Short mmCIF file of C-alpha atoms in Angstrom, two decimals:
data_model
loop_
_atom_site.label_atom_id
_atom_site.label_comp_id
_atom_site.label_asym_id
_atom_site.label_seq_id
_atom_site.Cartn_x
_atom_site.Cartn_y
_atom_site.Cartn_z
CA MET A 3 53.61 152.69 -228.47
CA ALA A 4 54.41 149.39 -226.06
CA LYS A 5 52.18 149.18 -223.83
CA ILE A 6 52.73 146.27 -219.84
CA ILE A 7 48.73 144.88 -219.89
CA GLY A 8 49.51 143.20 -216.12
CA GLY A 9 52.41 141.49 -213.58
CA MET A 10 51.79 137.64 -212.70
CA GLY A 11 53.23 136.25 -210.10
CA THR A 12 53.62 132.71 -210.31
CA SER A 13 55.26 129.38 -208.84
CA HIS A 14 57.18 127.39 -210.54
CA VAL A 15 57.12 123.87 -209.41
CA PRO A 16 58.18 121.24 -211.74
CA GLY A 17 55.95 118.83 -210.57
CA ALA A 18 52.44 121.50 -211.62
CA GLY A 19 53.83 121.07 -215.23
CA ALA A 20 53.88 116.86 -214.58
CA ALA A 21 50.60 116.99 -213.78
CA ILE A 22 49.57 118.94 -216.58
CA ASP A 23 52.01 117.39 -219.03
CA ASN A 24 51.13 113.18 -217.81
CA GLY A 25 46.82 114.33 -216.76
CA LYS A 26 47.41 113.86 -213.33
CA THR A 27 45.00 117.32 -212.64
CA GLU A 28 41.81 115.67 -211.24
CA GLU A 29 43.57 113.31 -209.03
CA ASP A 30 43.17 114.91 -205.43
CA TYR A 31 46.62 115.51 -204.52
CA TRP A 32 46.90 118.03 -207.80
CA ARG A 33 42.60 118.75 -207.88
CA PRO A 34 42.88 121.58 -206.02
CA LEU A 35 45.27 123.49 -207.11
CA PHE A 36 44.23 123.21 -210.75
CA GLN A 37 40.64 124.08 -209.16
CA GLY A 38 42.32 126.84 -207.62
CA LEU A 39 44.48 128.70 -211.18
CA LYS A 40 41.10 128.26 -213.16
CA PRO A 41 39.90 131.98 -212.44
CA LEU A 42 43.81 132.94 -213.41
CA ARG A 43 42.93 130.69 -216.59
CA GLU A 44 40.95 133.72 -217.36
CA TRP A 45 41.87 136.00 -216.36
CA HIS A 46 44.88 135.29 -218.92
CA LYS A 47 41.96 133.92 -221.75
CA LYS A 48 40.86 138.06 -221.95
CA ASN A 49 43.79 139.33 -221.61
CA THR A 50 46.84 137.03 -223.77
CA PRO A 51 49.39 139.32 -224.70
CA ASP A 52 51.44 139.68 -227.60
CA VAL A 53 54.51 139.09 -225.31
CA ASN A 54 55.35 137.71 -221.91
CA ILE A 55 58.49 138.55 -220.31
CA ILE A 56 59.56 135.72 -218.33
CA VAL A 57 61.49 136.62 -215.17
CA PHE A 58 62.72 132.94 -214.13
CA ASN A 59 65.87 130.46 -213.06
CA ASP A 60 67.54 128.23 -214.92
CA HIS A 61 68.64 125.46 -212.79
CA ALA A 62 71.37 123.57 -213.27
CA THR A 63 70.34 123.57 -217.24
CA PHE A 64 71.76 126.02 -218.93
CA TYR A 65 74.33 127.85 -216.67
CA SER A 66 76.56 125.50 -214.67
CA LEU A 67 79.76 126.25 -211.94
CA ASP A 68 81.46 126.65 -215.37
CA ALA A 69 79.99 130.05 -216.34
CA TYR A 70 77.49 131.77 -214.35
CA SER A 71 76.25 135.41 -215.24
CA THR A 72 73.63 137.16 -212.66
CA PHE A 73 71.13 138.50 -215.53
CA THR A 74 70.39 137.50 -218.96
CA ILE A 75 67.63 137.64 -221.98
CA GLY A 76 67.48 135.25 -223.93
CA VAL A 77 67.40 137.29 -227.72
CA ALA A 78 66.64 133.75 -229.98
CA GLU A 79 63.46 133.66 -232.66
CA GLU A 80 62.86 131.00 -230.42
CA PHE A 81 63.13 128.30 -227.52
CA ASN A 82 63.69 124.28 -227.35
CA PRO A 83 62.87 122.93 -223.12
CA ALA A 84 65.56 121.83 -222.12
CA ASP A 85 65.96 117.94 -221.81
CA GLU A 86 66.69 118.54 -217.14
CA GLY A 87 67.59 114.70 -216.76
CA TRP A 88 64.47 113.52 -217.18
CA GLY A 89 64.16 114.43 -220.82
CA PRO A 90 62.71 117.44 -222.15
CA ARG A 91 59.14 117.91 -221.54
CA LYS A 92 56.63 117.87 -224.00
CA VAL A 93 55.20 121.16 -224.80
CA PRO A 94 56.04 123.57 -227.51
CA ILE A 95 58.69 125.24 -229.15
CA VAL A 96 58.53 128.81 -226.64
CA ARG A 97 58.88 131.62 -229.47
CA GLY A 98 61.16 134.55 -229.30
CA HIS A 99 60.62 138.30 -229.49
CA PRO A 100 64.04 138.99 -231.19
CA GLU A 101 63.34 142.79 -231.31
CA LEU A 102 61.46 143.83 -227.90
CA ALA A 103 64.77 142.00 -226.44
CA TRP A 104 67.03 143.74 -228.01
CA HIS A 105 65.84 146.02 -227.41
CA ILE A 106 65.16 145.90 -223.66
CA VAL A 107 68.74 145.00 -223.57
CA GLU A 108 70.39 148.37 -225.42
CA SER A 109 68.13 150.65 -222.84
CA ALA A 110 68.92 148.57 -219.47
CA MET A 111 72.20 148.40 -220.57
CA SER A 112 72.30 152.52 -221.41
CA GLU A 113 70.92 152.78 -217.94
CA GLU A 114 74.05 150.62 -216.25
CA PHE A 115 72.56 147.33 -216.17
CA ASP A 116 75.23 144.81 -217.38
CA LEU A 117 72.71 142.38 -218.88
CA ALA A 118 73.77 139.54 -220.42
CA VAL A 119 72.51 138.49 -224.07
CA ALA A 120 72.29 134.57 -224.73
CA GLY A 121 71.43 133.52 -228.71
CA SER A 122 71.24 129.68 -227.47
CA LEU A 123 68.86 129.01 -224.32
CA ASP A 124 67.26 126.20 -223.96
CA VAL A 125 64.60 126.98 -221.12
CA ASP A 126 63.87 124.83 -218.30
CA HIS A 127 61.19 124.77 -215.85
CA GLY A 128 61.26 127.49 -214.46
CA LEU A 129 59.66 129.17 -217.66
CA THR A 130 58.13 126.74 -219.31
CA VAL A 131 55.54 125.40 -216.40
CA PRO A 132 53.61 128.96 -215.96
CA LEU A 133 53.07 128.70 -219.64
CA SER A 134 51.11 125.74 -218.81
CA ILE A 135 49.88 127.18 -215.86
CA ALA A 136 48.99 130.20 -217.36
CA TYR A 137 48.03 127.96 -220.62
CA ASP A 138 46.98 125.02 -220.38
CA GLN A 139 47.33 122.66 -222.73
CA PRO A 140 47.79 124.90 -226.42
CA ASP A 141 49.50 123.71 -229.78
CA GLU A 142 51.26 126.94 -230.00
CA TRP A 143 52.05 129.54 -227.17
CA PRO A 144 49.41 132.32 -227.69
CA SER A 145 51.94 135.39 -226.83
CA ALA A 146 55.88 135.18 -228.00
CA VAL A 147 58.30 135.54 -225.30
CA VAL A 148 60.85 137.31 -223.65
CA PRO A 149 62.81 135.18 -221.31
CA VAL A 150 64.80 137.12 -218.39
CA CYS A 151 67.10 135.02 -216.35
CA VAL A 152 68.07 135.74 -212.91
CA ASN A 153 70.84 133.86 -211.11
CA VAL A 154 68.73 133.06 -207.73
CA ILE A 155 71.58 129.99 -206.82
CA GLN A 156 75.46 130.42 -207.20
CA HIS A 157 75.72 133.23 -204.06
CA PRO A 158 76.11 136.08 -204.56
CA LEU A 159 72.62 136.49 -205.45
CA PRO A 160 71.39 140.33 -207.52
CA SER A 161 69.47 142.02 -204.02
CA ALA A 162 66.09 142.19 -203.95
CA LEU A 163 66.40 146.00 -204.85
CA ARG A 164 68.50 145.34 -207.96
CA CYS A 165 66.01 142.89 -208.78
CA PHE A 166 63.22 145.37 -208.55
CA LYS A 167 64.77 147.83 -210.19
CA LEU A 168 65.72 145.74 -213.18
CA GLY A 169 61.91 145.36 -214.06
CA GLN A 170 61.85 148.84 -213.47
CA ALA A 171 64.56 149.77 -216.27
CA ILE A 172 62.10 146.79 -217.84
CA GLY A 173 59.54 148.57 -217.28
CA ARG A 174 61.08 151.85 -218.56
CA ALA A 175 62.04 150.06 -222.04
CA VAL A 176 58.92 148.81 -222.79
CA SER A 177 57.04 152.14 -223.27
CA LYS A 178 59.81 152.90 -225.00
CA PHE A 179 59.20 150.62 -227.88
CA ASP A 180 57.79 151.72 -230.77
CA GLN A 181 56.04 148.98 -232.16
CA ASP A 182 52.25 148.70 -231.11
CA LEU A 183 52.63 145.35 -228.02
CA SER A 184 50.98 144.26 -225.30
CA VAL A 185 52.91 142.93 -222.94
CA GLY A 186 52.98 140.84 -219.76
CA ILE A 187 55.61 140.49 -216.91
CA TRP A 188 55.60 137.28 -214.94
CA GLY A 189 57.05 136.85 -211.62
CA THR A 190 58.10 133.36 -211.42
CA GLY A 191 59.49 131.00 -208.13
CA GLY A 192 58.95 130.80 -204.89
CA LEU A 193 57.66 130.92 -202.92
CA SER A 194 58.71 129.35 -200.11
CA HIS A 195 60.22 126.44 -199.66
CA GLN A 196 63.86 124.17 -199.42
CA LEU A 197 64.85 121.59 -200.75
CA GLY A 198 68.10 120.79 -199.27
CA GLY A 199 69.26 119.85 -196.26
CA GLU A 200 68.03 118.42 -192.96
CA ARG A 201 65.29 121.97 -193.21
CA ALA A 202 63.73 120.35 -196.16
CA GLY A 203 60.97 120.69 -196.25
CA VAL A 204 60.13 123.62 -194.28
CA VAL A 205 57.24 126.53 -195.41
CA ASN A 206 56.39 130.34 -194.35
CA PRO A 207 52.97 130.64 -194.97
CA GLU A 208 53.05 134.00 -192.32
CA PHE A 209 56.18 135.72 -194.43
CA ASP A 210 54.43 134.34 -198.13
CA GLN A 211 50.87 136.28 -196.53
CA LYS A 212 52.92 138.98 -195.78
CA PHE A 213 54.97 139.25 -198.73
CA LEU A 214 51.88 138.73 -201.44
CA ASP A 215 50.27 141.75 -199.54
CA ASN A 216 53.91 143.63 -199.30
CA LEU A 217 53.20 143.76 -203.58
CA THR A 218 49.78 146.00 -202.72
CA GLN A 219 50.60 148.01 -200.41
CA ASP A 220 54.39 148.39 -199.99
CA PRO A 221 56.62 147.25 -202.43
CA MET A 222 59.40 148.58 -201.34
CA ALA A 223 59.28 146.49 -198.07
CA ASN A 224 59.75 143.68 -200.12
CA THR A 225 63.14 144.31 -201.46
CA ALA A 226 65.16 145.63 -197.74
CA TYR A 227 65.36 142.03 -196.87
CA SER A 228 67.99 140.42 -197.95
CA HIS A 229 69.62 136.90 -198.30
CA THR A 230 69.81 135.55 -195.55
CA ASP A 231 66.41 136.83 -194.55
CA PHE A 232 64.36 134.88 -197.38
CA ILE A 233 66.81 131.88 -196.64
CA ARG A 234 65.87 132.38 -192.85
CA GLU A 235 62.05 133.21 -193.52
CA ALA A 236 61.34 131.92 -196.77
CA GLY A 237 63.72 128.69 -196.94
CA SER A 238 67.21 128.72 -199.42
CA GLU A 239 65.25 127.86 -202.59
CA GLY A 240 62.36 130.88 -201.29
CA VAL A 241 65.14 133.47 -202.54
CA GLU A 242 63.67 132.92 -204.97
CA MET A 243 60.63 135.58 -204.79
CA ILE A 244 63.37 138.31 -205.65
CA MET A 245 62.83 137.71 -208.87
CA TRP A 246 58.90 138.48 -207.84
CA ASN A 247 60.80 141.71 -207.56
CA VAL A 248 62.40 142.88 -211.17
CA MET A 249 58.05 141.43 -211.77
CA ARG A 250 57.08 143.94 -209.33
CA GLY A 251 59.28 147.47 -210.27
CA ALA A 252 58.37 146.98 -213.86
CA LEU A 253 54.61 147.45 -213.05
CA GLY A 254 53.88 151.60 -212.17
CA ASP A 255 54.09 152.22 -208.56
CA HIS A 256 49.95 152.03 -207.62
CA VAL A 257 48.87 147.77 -208.58
CA ASP A 258 44.69 146.60 -208.03
CA GLU A 259 45.70 142.77 -207.03
CA VAL A 260 42.37 140.84 -209.31
CA PHE A 261 43.97 138.01 -208.66
CA ARG A 262 45.54 135.69 -205.13
CA PHE A 263 45.58 131.91 -204.81
CA TYR A 264 47.83 130.51 -202.20
CA HIS A 265 47.94 126.72 -201.61
CA ILE A 266 50.25 124.30 -199.15
CA PRO A 267 51.23 121.56 -200.83
CA VAL A 268 52.82 121.61 -204.13
CA SER A 269 55.94 119.13 -203.96
CA ALA A 270 57.98 120.56 -200.95
CA THR A 271 56.34 123.67 -201.71
CA ALA A 272 54.91 126.54 -200.72
CA TYR A 273 52.63 127.43 -204.26
CA GLY A 274 51.50 130.56 -204.07
CA ALA A 275 49.81 132.83 -207.35
CA ILE A 276 48.50 137.06 -208.22
CA ILE A 277 48.13 138.69 -210.58
CA LEU A 278 48.52 142.06 -210.71
CA GLU A 279 47.03 145.32 -213.02
CA ASN A 280 48.24 149.26 -213.10
CA GLN A 281 46.31 151.30 -211.04
CA MET B 30 84.44 141.68 -198.18
CA PRO B 31 84.28 137.88 -196.93
CA THR B 32 86.98 135.93 -198.14
CA ASN B 33 86.66 131.96 -199.23
CA LYS B 34 86.58 131.04 -195.02
CA ASP B 35 84.48 133.56 -193.92
CA GLU B 36 81.45 132.48 -191.86
CA ARG B 37 78.95 134.01 -193.62
CA ASP B 38 75.76 135.09 -191.94
CA TYR B 39 73.57 132.54 -193.45
CA ASP B 40 75.59 129.55 -191.86
CA ASP B 41 73.54 130.33 -188.85
CA VAL B 42 70.67 128.67 -190.21
CA PRO B 43 70.53 125.09 -189.61
CA GLY B 44 70.02 122.23 -191.77
CA THR B 45 71.12 124.58 -194.80
CA TYR B 46 73.22 124.26 -197.72
CA VAL B 47 73.64 127.80 -199.72
CA LEU B 48 76.41 127.16 -202.59
CA ASP B 49 78.57 130.33 -202.50
CA SER B 50 82.29 130.63 -202.85
CA ARG B 51 83.01 127.97 -200.66
CA SER B 52 80.53 125.38 -202.00
CA TYR B 53 82.01 126.04 -205.62
CA ARG B 54 85.64 125.36 -204.65
CA GLN B 55 84.92 122.05 -202.47
CA GLY B 56 82.39 120.23 -204.66
CA TYR B 57 83.08 121.92 -209.10
CA LYS B 58 83.71 118.05 -209.45
CA LEU B 59 80.67 116.70 -208.17
CA ASN B 60 77.96 119.03 -208.92
CA MET B 61 80.37 119.56 -212.95
CA PHE B 62 79.51 115.56 -212.83
CA LEU B 63 75.95 116.57 -211.44
CA MET B 64 75.01 118.56 -214.72
CA SER B 65 75.77 115.96 -217.35
CA LEU B 66 73.77 113.86 -216.77
CA ASN B 67 71.60 116.18 -218.45
CA LYS B 68 72.14 114.40 -221.26
CA ALA B 69 70.52 111.10 -222.51
CA ASP B 70 73.71 110.04 -223.65
CA ALA B 71 75.59 110.54 -220.04
CA ARG B 72 72.73 108.78 -218.15
CA ALA B 73 73.81 105.74 -220.84
CA ALA B 74 77.85 105.87 -219.77
CA PHE B 75 76.80 106.15 -215.99
CA SER B 76 74.76 103.14 -215.89
CA GLU B 77 77.04 101.40 -217.22
CA ASN B 78 79.59 101.77 -214.47
CA GLU B 79 79.15 105.05 -211.85
CA THR B 80 82.69 104.94 -210.69
CA SER B 81 85.19 104.71 -213.60
CA TYR B 82 82.35 107.47 -215.40
CA MET B 83 82.78 109.82 -211.94
CA ASP B 84 86.56 109.50 -211.85
CA ALA B 85 86.27 110.91 -215.86
CA PHE B 86 85.17 113.49 -213.84
CA GLY B 87 87.47 113.76 -211.18
CA VAL B 88 85.02 113.10 -208.23
CA ASN B 89 87.11 112.11 -204.74
CA GLU B 90 87.11 109.04 -202.77
CA GLU B 91 84.17 110.69 -200.54
CA GLN B 92 82.23 112.04 -202.91
CA LYS B 93 81.97 109.28 -204.60
CA SER B 94 81.29 107.02 -201.58
CA ALA B 95 78.11 109.25 -201.56
CA VAL B 96 77.02 108.61 -204.54
CA LEU B 97 76.96 105.67 -204.92
CA GLU B 98 74.84 105.21 -201.83
CA ARG B 99 72.29 108.25 -202.68
CA ARG B 100 73.66 109.66 -199.41
CA TYR B 101 72.61 112.73 -200.59
CA LEU B 102 72.93 115.17 -197.40
CA ASP B 103 76.64 113.83 -197.61
CA MET B 104 76.54 114.47 -200.74
CA LEU B 105 75.70 118.83 -200.60
CA ARG B 106 78.13 117.72 -197.26
CA LEU B 107 80.22 117.59 -199.25
CA GLY B 108 79.91 120.62 -202.05
CA ALA B 109 76.04 119.00 -204.01
CA ASN B 110 74.10 122.60 -205.11
CA VAL B 111 70.58 120.62 -204.21
CA TYR B 112 70.45 121.13 -207.94
CA TYR B 113 73.06 118.86 -209.08
CA ALA B 114 71.50 117.19 -206.59
CA PHE B 115 68.96 117.00 -208.70
CA LYS B 116 69.75 115.15 -211.86
CA LEU B 117 71.13 111.77 -209.76
CA VAL B 118 67.03 111.75 -208.58
CA SER B 119 66.16 112.14 -211.66
CA HIS B 120 68.51 109.07 -213.93
CA ASP B 121 67.08 107.05 -210.87
CA ARG B 122 63.63 108.07 -211.43
CA HIS B 123 62.42 108.01 -208.06
CA PRO B 124 60.67 111.63 -206.97
CA PRO B 125 62.33 114.50 -205.36
CA GLN B 126 60.56 113.67 -202.14
CA VAL B 127 62.77 110.63 -202.02
CA MET B 128 65.64 112.87 -201.88
CA TYR B 129 63.74 115.43 -199.60
CA GLY B 130 62.88 113.36 -197.14
CA LYS B 131 66.64 111.38 -197.04
CA MET B 132 67.95 114.64 -196.32
CA SER B 133 65.43 115.63 -193.54
CA ASP B 134 66.26 114.93 -189.61
CA PRO B 135 65.50 112.75 -188.75
CA GLU B 136 65.11 110.56 -192.16
CA LEU B 137 62.01 110.21 -193.62
CA THR B 138 60.52 108.00 -196.31
CA PHE B 139 59.23 109.05 -199.03
CA GLU B 140 55.36 108.22 -197.88
CA GLU B 141 56.07 110.23 -194.66
CA PHE B 142 57.56 113.90 -195.96
CA GLN B 143 55.23 113.74 -198.10
CA GLN B 144 53.18 113.67 -195.33
CA MET B 145 54.22 116.17 -193.69
CA MET B 146 53.87 117.93 -196.43
CA LEU B 147 50.06 117.75 -197.26
CA SER B 148 49.41 117.99 -192.65
CA GLY B 149 50.73 122.38 -194.57
CA GLY B 150 54.68 121.55 -194.33
CA ARG B 151 57.94 121.37 -192.03
CA ALA B 152 56.68 124.39 -189.95
CA ILE B 153 59.70 126.87 -189.12
CA GLU B 154 59.90 127.62 -185.38
CA GLY B 155 62.34 125.99 -184.21
CA LEU B 156 63.81 126.10 -187.24
CA ARG B 157 65.20 129.39 -187.91
CA SER B 158 68.68 130.66 -186.42
CA LYS B 159 71.61 128.03 -184.04
CA LYS B 160 72.18 130.64 -182.50
CA GLU B 161 68.55 131.19 -181.16
CA ASN B 162 68.77 127.63 -180.66
CA GLY B 163 71.24 127.18 -178.67
CA ASP B 164 73.63 124.91 -180.13
CA GLY B 165 75.26 127.44 -182.29
#
């Protein structure tokens, strides 16, 4: 049977990906981030699963005003890094896992989660930067990926609670999958940041740390925030934090925090990462 | 349920623009023009003649002049979403902090914005609520 081995939360700031791609991780600006991430990468070396389910959002790359789905699962054999306006990142093609992806679709749909299914999905920095953060610059990504794309841009968005419940449905689906697979679940985006408007650059360490504390101590508290709570306290783009609730929902009731890192700034963002293991 | 004209509770957050049914309708053509810049041949065509390229998308005069003059904050006020606006910054090969700084109040240069972030970012105190600040 398939089993979830752990969860990671990480910001997916494009600048961090560019720093890796362009060999800048030892520069003064970037060194604190990549020094801080060393234990995270060590954990990933020891805990490389067959498949990572990566919960991310698209940034006007695949989805646009043409059509938008609240939750999308990528079921393709592979996913190409997307051109987001400056050419595609030169990172390996992302290998999919159609069997697990379709199983999640069927299982979640039977529980009334109406998921969109993407058979062709170019993945942007929301998905590829977390891969680089975890695995640096390999010739091939060590794990297959099931992309789970969440709308956190075009309101109305799914609620923080709905995201948690989707995670629970994914967790149940994985536990019912009839292949021996080890599975990681990643929530990406956040933490506090705002990119647009007169308030651009706003961050809120107090709110972020509370959110990180809640992941182990009181995960339901993170499902009680409204979108306006996130926008007000964590910035209009900080609402991405609802995607961490999908990750948390897929884990068990009780988890241990085995890694945490928090750093300001990464571009205009408060960077946060956490690793959680089921007790 | 809110209608297109109704206020949203996040309208109370100062200096903040959210893509919702109101900005969706206001900025549809502007955002779809920006979205097109994901493709290299489109970026080349836009470089060739910015005005005529936008005309093909039906971008209105006010929006067009905001784009031509790279007035990013006005672009948001006219319905653009920041992720779509990014395509323009990328096209210009500028780091995003150029756009963040131009949108800031008061306006900041790239260096000033970068320095603000290195000093711990923009503090949230006083920036949570227009009503609390007495300007709602």
